[in-house]
Tab-separated table of C-alpha atoms in Angstrom:
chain	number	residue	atom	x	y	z
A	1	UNK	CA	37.936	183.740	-79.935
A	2	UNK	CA	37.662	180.016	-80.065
A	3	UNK	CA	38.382	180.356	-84.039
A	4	UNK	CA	41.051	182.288	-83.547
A	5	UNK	CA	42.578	179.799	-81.367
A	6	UNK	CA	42.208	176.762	-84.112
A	7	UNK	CA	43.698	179.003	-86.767
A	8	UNK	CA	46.581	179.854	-84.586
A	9	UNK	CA	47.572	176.753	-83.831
A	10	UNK	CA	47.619	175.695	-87.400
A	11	UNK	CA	50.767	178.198	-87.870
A	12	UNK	CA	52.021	178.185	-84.264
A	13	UNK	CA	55.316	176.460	-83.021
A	14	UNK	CA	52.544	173.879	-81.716
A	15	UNK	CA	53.548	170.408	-83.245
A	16	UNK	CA	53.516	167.650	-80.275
A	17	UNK	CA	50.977	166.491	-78.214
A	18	UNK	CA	51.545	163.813	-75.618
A	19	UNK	CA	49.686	160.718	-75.311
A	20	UNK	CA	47.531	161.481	-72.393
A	21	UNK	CA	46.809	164.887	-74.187
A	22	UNK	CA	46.244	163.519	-78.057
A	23	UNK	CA	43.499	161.250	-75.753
A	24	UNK	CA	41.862	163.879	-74.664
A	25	UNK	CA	41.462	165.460	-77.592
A	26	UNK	CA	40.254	161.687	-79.095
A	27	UNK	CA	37.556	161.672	-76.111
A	28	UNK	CA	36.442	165.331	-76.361
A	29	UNK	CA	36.612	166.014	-80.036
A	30	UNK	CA	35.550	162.602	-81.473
A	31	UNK	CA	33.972	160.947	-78.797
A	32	UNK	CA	31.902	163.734	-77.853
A	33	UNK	CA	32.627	163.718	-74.057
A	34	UNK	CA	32.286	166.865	-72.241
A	35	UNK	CA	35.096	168.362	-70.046
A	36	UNK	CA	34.446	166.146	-67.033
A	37	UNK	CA	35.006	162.900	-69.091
A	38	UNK	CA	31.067	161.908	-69.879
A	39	UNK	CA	29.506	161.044	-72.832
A	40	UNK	CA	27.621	164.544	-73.875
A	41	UNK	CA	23.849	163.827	-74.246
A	42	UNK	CA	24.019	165.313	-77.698
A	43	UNK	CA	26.501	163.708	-79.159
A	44	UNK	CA	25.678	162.666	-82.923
A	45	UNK	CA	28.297	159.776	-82.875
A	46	UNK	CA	27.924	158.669	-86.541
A	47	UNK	CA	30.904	158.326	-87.803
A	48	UNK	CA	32.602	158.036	-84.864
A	49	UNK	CA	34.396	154.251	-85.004
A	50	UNK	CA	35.486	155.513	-87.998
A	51	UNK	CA	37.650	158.800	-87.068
A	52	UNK	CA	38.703	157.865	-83.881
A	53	UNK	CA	40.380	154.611	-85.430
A	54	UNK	CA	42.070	156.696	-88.036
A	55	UNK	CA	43.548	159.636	-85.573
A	56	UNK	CA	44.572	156.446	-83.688
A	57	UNK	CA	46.723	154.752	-86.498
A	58	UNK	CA	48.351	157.871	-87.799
A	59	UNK	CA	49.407	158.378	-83.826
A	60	UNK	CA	50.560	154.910	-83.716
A	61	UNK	CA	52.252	154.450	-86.765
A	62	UNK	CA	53.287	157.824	-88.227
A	63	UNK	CA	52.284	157.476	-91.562
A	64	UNK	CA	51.371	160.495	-93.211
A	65	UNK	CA	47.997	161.524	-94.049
A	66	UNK	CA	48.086	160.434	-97.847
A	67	UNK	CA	50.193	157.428	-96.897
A	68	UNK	CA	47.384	156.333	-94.556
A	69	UNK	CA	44.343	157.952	-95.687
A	70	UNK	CA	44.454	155.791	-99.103
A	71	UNK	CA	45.070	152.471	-97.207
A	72	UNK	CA	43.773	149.343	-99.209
A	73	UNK	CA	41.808	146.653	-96.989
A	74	UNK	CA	43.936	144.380	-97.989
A	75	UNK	CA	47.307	146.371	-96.551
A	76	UNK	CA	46.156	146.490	-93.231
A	77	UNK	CA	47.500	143.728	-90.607
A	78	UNK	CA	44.951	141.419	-89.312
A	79	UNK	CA	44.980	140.839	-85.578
A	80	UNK	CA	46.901	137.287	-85.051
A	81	UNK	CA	46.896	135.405	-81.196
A	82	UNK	CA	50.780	135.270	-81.661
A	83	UNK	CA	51.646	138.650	-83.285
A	84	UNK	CA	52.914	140.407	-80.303
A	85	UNK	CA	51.811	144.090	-79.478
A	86	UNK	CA	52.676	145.618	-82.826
A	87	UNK	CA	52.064	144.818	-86.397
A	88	UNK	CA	53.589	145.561	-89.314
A	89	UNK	CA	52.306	147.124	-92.686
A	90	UNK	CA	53.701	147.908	-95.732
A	91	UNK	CA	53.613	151.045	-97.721
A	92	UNK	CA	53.362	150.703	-101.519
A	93	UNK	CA	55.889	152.802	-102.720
A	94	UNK	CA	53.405	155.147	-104.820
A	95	UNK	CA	51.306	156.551	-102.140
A	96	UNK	CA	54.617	157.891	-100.060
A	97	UNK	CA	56.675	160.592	-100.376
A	98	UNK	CA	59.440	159.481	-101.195
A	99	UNK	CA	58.254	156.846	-103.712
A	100	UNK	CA	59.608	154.436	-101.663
A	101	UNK	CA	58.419	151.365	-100.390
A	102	UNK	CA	58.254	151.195	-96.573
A	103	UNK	CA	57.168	149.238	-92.882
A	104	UNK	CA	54.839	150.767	-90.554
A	105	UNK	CA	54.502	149.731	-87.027
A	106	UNK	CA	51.065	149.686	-85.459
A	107	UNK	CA	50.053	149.020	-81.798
A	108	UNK	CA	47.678	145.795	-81.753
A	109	UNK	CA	45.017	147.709	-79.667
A	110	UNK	CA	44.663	150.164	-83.190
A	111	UNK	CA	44.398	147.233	-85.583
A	112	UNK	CA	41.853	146.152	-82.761
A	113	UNK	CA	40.022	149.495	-83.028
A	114	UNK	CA	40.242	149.178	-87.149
A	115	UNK	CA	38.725	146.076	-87.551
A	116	UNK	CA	36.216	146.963	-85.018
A	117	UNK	CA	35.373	149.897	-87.594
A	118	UNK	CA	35.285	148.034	-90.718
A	119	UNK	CA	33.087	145.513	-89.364
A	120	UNK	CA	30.666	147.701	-87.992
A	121	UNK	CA	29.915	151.479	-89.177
A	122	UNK	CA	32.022	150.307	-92.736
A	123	UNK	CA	29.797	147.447	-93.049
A	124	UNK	CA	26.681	149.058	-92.777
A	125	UNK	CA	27.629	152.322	-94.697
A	126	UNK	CA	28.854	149.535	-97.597
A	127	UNK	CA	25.074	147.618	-96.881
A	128	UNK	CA	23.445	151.040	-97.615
A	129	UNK	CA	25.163	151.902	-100.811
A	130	UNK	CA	24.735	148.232	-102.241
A	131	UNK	CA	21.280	148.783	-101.610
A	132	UNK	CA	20.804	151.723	-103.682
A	133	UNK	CA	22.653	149.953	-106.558
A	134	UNK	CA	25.744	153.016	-105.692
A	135	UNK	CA	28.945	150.517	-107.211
A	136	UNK	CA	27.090	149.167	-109.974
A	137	UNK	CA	26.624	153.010	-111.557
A	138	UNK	CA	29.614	153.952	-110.813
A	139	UNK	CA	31.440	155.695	-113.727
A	140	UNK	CA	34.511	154.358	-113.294
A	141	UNK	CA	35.093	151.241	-111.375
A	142	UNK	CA	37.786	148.254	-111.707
A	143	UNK	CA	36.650	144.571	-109.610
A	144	UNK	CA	39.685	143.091	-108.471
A	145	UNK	CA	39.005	139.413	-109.723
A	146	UNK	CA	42.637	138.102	-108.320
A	147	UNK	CA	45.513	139.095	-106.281
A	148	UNK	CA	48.907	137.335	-107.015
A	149	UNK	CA	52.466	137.375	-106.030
A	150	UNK	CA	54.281	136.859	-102.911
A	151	UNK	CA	56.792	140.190	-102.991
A	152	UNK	CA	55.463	142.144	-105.152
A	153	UNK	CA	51.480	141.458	-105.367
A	154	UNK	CA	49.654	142.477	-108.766
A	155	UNK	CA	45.681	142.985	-109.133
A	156	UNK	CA	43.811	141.255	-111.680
A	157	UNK	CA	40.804	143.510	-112.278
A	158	UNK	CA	37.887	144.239	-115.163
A	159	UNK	CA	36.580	147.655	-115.252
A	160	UNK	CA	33.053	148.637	-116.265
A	161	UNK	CA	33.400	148.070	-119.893
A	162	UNK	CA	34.547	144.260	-118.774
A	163	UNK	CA	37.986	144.637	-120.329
A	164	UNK	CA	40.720	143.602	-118.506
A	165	UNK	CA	44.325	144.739	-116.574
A	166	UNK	CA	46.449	144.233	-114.391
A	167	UNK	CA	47.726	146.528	-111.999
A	168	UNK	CA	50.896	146.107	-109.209
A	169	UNK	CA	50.246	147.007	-106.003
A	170	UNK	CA	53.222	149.252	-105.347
A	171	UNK	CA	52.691	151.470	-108.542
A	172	UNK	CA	48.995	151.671	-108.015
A	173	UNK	CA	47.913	155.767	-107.809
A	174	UNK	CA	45.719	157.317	-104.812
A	175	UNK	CA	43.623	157.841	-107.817
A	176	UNK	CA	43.740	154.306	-109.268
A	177	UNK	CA	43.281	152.818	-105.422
A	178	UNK	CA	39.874	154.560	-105.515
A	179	UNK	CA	38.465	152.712	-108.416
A	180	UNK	CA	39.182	149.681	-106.937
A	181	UNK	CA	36.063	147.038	-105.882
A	182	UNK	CA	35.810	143.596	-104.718
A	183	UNK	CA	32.781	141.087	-105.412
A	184	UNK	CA	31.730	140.533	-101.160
A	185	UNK	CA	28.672	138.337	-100.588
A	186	UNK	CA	26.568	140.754	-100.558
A	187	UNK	CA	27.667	142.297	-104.501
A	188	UNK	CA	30.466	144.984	-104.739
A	189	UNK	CA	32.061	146.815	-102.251
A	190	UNK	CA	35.106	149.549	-102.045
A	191	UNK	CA	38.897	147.655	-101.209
A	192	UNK	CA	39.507	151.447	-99.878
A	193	UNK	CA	39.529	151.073	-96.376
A	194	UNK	CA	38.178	154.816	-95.282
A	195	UNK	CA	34.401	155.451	-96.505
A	196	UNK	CA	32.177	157.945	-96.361
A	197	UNK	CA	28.429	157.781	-94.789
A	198	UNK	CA	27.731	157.316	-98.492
A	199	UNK	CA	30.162	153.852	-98.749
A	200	UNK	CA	32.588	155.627	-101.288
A	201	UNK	CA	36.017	156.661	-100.660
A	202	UNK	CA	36.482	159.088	-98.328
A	203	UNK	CA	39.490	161.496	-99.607
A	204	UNK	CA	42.631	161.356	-98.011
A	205	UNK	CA	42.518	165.308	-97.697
A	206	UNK	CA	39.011	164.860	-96.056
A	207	UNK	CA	40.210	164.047	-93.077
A	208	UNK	CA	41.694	167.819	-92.292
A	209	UNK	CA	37.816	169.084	-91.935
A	210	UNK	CA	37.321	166.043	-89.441
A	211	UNK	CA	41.008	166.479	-87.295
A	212	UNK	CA	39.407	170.309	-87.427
A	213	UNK	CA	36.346	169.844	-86.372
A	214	UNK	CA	37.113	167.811	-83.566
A	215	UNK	CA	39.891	170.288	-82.460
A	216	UNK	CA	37.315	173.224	-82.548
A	217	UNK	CA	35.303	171.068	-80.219
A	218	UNK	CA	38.047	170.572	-77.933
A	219	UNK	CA	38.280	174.526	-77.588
A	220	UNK	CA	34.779	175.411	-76.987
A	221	UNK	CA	34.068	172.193	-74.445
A	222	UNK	CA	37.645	172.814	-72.407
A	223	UNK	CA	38.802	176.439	-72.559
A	224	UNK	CA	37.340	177.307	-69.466
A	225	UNK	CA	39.223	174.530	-67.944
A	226	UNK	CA	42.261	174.355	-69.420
A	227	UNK	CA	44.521	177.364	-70.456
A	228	UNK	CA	45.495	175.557	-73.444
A	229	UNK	CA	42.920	172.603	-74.982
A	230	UNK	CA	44.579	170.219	-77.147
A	231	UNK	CA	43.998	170.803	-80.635
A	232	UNK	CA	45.627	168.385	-83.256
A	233	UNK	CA	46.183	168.288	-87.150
A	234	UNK	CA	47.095	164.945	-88.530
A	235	UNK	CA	50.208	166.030	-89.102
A	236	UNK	CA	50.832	166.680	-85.498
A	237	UNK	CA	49.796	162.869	-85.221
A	238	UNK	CA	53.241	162.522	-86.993
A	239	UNK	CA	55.164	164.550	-85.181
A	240	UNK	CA	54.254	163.168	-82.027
A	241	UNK	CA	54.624	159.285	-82.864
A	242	UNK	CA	58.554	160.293	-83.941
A	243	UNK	CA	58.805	162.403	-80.174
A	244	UNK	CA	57.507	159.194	-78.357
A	245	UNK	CA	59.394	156.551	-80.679
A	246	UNK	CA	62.976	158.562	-79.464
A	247	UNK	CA	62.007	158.151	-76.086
A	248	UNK	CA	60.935	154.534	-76.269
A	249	UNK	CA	63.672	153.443	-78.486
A	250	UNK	CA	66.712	155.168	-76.474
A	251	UNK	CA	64.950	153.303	-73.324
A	252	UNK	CA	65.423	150.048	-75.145
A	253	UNK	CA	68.508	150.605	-76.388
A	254	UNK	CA	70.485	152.101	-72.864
A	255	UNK	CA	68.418	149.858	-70.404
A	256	UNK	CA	66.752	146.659	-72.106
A	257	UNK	CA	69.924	145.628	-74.204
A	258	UNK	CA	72.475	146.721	-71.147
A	259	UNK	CA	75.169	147.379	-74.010
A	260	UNK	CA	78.201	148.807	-72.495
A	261	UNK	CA	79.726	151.616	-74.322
A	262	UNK	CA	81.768	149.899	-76.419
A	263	UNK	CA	79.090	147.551	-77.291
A	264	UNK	CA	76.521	150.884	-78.095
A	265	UNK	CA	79.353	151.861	-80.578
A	266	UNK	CA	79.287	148.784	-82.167
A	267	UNK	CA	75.486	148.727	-81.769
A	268	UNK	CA	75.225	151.833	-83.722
A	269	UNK	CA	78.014	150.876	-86.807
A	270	UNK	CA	75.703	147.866	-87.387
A	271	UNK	CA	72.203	149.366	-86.939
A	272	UNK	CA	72.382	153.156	-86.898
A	273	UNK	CA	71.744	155.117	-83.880
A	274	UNK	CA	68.370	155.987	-82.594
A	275	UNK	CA	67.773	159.214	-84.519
A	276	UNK	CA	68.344	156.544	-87.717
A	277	UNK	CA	66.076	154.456	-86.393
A	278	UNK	CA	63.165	156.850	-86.028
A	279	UNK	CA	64.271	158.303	-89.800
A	280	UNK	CA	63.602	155.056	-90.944
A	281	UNK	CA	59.972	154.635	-89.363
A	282	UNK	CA	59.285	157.875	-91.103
A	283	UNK	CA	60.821	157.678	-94.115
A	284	UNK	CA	62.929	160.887	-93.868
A	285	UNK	CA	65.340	161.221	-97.106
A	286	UNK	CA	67.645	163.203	-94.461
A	287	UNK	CA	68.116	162.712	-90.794
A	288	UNK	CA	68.678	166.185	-90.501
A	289	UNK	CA	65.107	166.353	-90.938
A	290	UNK	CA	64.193	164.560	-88.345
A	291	UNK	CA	66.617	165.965	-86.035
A	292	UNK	CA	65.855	169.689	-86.694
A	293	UNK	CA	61.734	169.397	-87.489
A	294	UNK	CA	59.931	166.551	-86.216
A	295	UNK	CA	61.936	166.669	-82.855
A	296	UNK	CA	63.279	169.895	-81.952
A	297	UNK	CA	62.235	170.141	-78.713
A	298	UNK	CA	64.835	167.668	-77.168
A	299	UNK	CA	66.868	167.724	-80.145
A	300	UNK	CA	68.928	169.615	-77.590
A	301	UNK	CA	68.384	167.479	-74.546
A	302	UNK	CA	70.657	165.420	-72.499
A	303	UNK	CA	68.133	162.103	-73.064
A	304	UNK	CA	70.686	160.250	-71.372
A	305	UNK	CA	70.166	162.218	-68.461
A	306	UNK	CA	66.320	162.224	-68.898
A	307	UNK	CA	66.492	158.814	-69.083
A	308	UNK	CA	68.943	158.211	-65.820
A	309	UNK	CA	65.652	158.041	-63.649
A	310	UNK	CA	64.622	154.397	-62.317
A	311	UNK	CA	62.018	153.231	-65.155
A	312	UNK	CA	60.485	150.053	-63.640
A	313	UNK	CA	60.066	147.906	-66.755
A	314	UNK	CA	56.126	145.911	-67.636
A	315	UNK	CA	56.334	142.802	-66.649
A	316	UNK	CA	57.527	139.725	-69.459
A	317	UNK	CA	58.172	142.609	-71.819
A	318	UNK	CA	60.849	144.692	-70.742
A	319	UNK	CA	59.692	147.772	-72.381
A	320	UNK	CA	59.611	151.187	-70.281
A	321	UNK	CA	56.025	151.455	-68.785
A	322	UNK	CA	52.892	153.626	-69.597
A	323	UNK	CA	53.401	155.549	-66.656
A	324	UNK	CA	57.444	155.823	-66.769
A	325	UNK	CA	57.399	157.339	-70.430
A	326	UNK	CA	54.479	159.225	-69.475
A	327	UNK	CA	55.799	161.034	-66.678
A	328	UNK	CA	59.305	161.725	-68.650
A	329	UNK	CA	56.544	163.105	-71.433
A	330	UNK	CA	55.621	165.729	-69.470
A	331	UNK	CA	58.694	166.457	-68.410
A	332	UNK	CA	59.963	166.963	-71.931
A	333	UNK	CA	57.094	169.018	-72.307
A	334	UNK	CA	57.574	171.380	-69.142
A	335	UNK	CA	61.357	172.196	-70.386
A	336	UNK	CA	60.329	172.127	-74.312
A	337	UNK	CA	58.585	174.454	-76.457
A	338	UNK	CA	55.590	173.358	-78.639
A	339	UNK	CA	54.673	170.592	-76.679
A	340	UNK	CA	50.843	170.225	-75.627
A	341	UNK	CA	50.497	168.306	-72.088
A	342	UNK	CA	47.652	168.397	-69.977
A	343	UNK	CA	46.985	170.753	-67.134
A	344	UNK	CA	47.494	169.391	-63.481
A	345	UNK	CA	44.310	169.640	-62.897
A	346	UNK	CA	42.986	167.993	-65.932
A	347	UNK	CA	45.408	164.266	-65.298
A	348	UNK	CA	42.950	161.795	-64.449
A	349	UNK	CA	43.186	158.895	-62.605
C-alpha cells in the first residue's frame, strides 16, 4: 500500500508542497523523526547534513536537479555579515537547460546549512578517501592549479598524465565538472560540492533514490496520522519555490512599493510583471510555461484578492511574514488542486 502511494504520486496532479509541509517531510524523511516530532532511536543519520542541505537549496532557490546537483565549491555563495537574507549564485550556462547563463537566489539560513555540510560530513568523507590514496588512482582526474577572470572565470588544470588545459567555467560539462580536483592541505580533494560516503561525486540523478527514500519514509511513519503524508521529488522542490516566489513577490510589489495603478503599469513596462519575474528565477524560455505548469493552481486566482487581507509586515524588512504567507499558503492550497498542506491536526506550534 505504502508503495503504491510513492508511485502514485510520482504521476499524480501532486506538484506543490507548502513550506510547513516540504518541512515535515525534511524532519520525517531525512531527519529521521517519528510522527510526533522526535528524533527516532534508530535513526542511521549518516548522510544526513548532506541531503537535508540539498532538498533545502533546490526549495530555496529553484534550480533544477542537474543545475544544482553538479554545483562546483567554488559557485556557491559564502555567508558574508552584510549580505542580507539571500545570496546570489550563478549558473554556468552548460549545466542549465536552456544553455543559458543564470542568478539563483538562496535564503542565507541554506548557505548556512551548506557550509555547515561541507565542513563537517564532506570533510570527513574527503579525510577518508585521501586516506586510502582514492584521488591519486583515479583514472581520470584534472587539478585545478588556477582560476582566472573576473566575468567569465577559466580553470587552469593538469590532468593525470601532467599535461595541461584550460577550461571556462561556463562551458565546463556535468561530465568535465566531475574530473575536477583541487590540491587542499591535506592532498587532493573533489571541487564537486555533493559527495558520496566514498568522497567522489555523487551523481546529479542520485539524488532521486534519496528524495525517494525519504518520501517512502514519510508514508510508512505518518499514514496513520495524516490522510495524505507529504511525499516530494526534487522536482516538486521546483515547483513549489515558483508557487511561493508569486506570492512573495506580488506582496512586495502591491504593498511594500505602494505603487498606485498607474505607477504598477509603469512598474511592469520597465521590469515585467510578476509572472516575468518568477520566469526569470527559473529560467523558463516561455512564460506560458510558467503560467500553465509550474503554477496552475492559482494561475486562475484573484491574488489580488488573496492578497487584500491585512499582512503585518517583519519588522526593518518590510517583507510579508512567515506566518502571513503561511496562512495564505494554505489557503491556496484548500481552494487548489495538487497542493500538499498539512493536516489540522498535524500544524505545530
Amino acid at each position: 500500500m505504502a508503495e503504491a502511494r510513492i508511485a502514485h504520486a510520482r504521476t499524480s496532479n501532486v506538484h506543490w508542497l507548502t513550506p510547513r509541509a516540504f518541512r515535515l517531510w525534511v524532519d520525517v524523511g531525512l531527519r529521521g523523526h517519528d510522527a510526533y516530532g522526535v528524533p527516532s532511536s534508530g535513526w542511521r543519520g549518516r548522510l544526513e547534513s548532506r541531503n537535508t542541505a540539498f532538498a533545502e537549496f533546490l526549495f530555496s532557490s529553484g534550480v533544477r536537479l542537474t543545475e544544482g546537483g553538479s554545483l562546483l565549491t567554488i559557485e556557491m555563495p559564502r555567508l558574508r555579515l552584510d549580505a542580507g537574507g539571500f545570496y546570489p549564485g550563478r549558473l554556468a550556462r552548460e549545466v542549465t537547460k536552456s544553455k543559458r547563463a543564470r542568478t539563483f537566489y538562496v535564503a542565507a539560513p541554506v548557505v548556512a546549512a551548506v557550509e555547515g555540510y561541507a565542513e563537517s560530513s564532506r570533510a570527513a568523507a574527503v579525510r577518508r578517501a585521501q586516506a586510502l590514496g582514492r584521488y591519486e588512482h583515479l583514472p581520470v582526474r584534472r587539478v585545478v592549479t588556477a582560476v582566472t577572470g573576473l566575468r567569465e572565470r577559466v580553470l587552469h588544470w593538469r590532468d593525470q598524465d601532467n599535461q595541461l588545459g584550460r577550461t571556462p567555467l561556463a562551458s565546463a560539462s556535468v561530465a568535465e565538472r566531475m574530473t575536477m580536483y583541487r590540491e587542499g592541505q591535506e592532498g587532493l580533494e573533489p571541487l564537486w560540492l555533493w559527495l558520496n560516503e566514498s568522497g567522489l561525486p555523487l551523481r546529479p540523478a542520485s539524488w532521486e533514490n534519496v528524495f525517494r527514500a525519504a518520501s517512502q519514509r514519510c508514508v510508512d511513519v505518518l499514514q496513520d496520522r495524516m490522510t495524505e503524508p507529504p511525499v516530494c521529488t526534487p522536482h516538486m522542490c521546483r515547483h513549489s519555490f515558483a508557487l511561493h516566489m508569486l506570492v512573495v513577490l506580488h506582496y512586495v510589489v502591491d504593498r511594500r512599493m505602494g505603487l498606485s495603478a498607474e505607477e504598477r503599469r509603469d512598474f511592469r513596462l520597465l521590469y515585467g510583471d510578476v509572472w516575468r519575474m518568477v520566469q526569470d528565477l527559473l529560467g523558463h524560455a516561455q512564460v506560458e510555461t510558467t503560467r500553465e505548469i509550474y503554477l496552475a493552481p492559482v494561475s486562475d486566482l484573484r491574488l489580488r484578492a488573496l492578497l487584500a487581507d491585512p499582512s503585518p509586515a517583519d519588522p526593518g524588512f518590510g517583507a510579508p511574514s512567515p506566518d502571513w504567507v503561511t496562512g495564505l499558503l494554505a489557503r491556496i492550497a484548500r481552494e487548489s488542486e495538487g497542493i500538499v498542506d498539512l493536516d489540522e491536526q498535524l500544524v505545530r506550534p
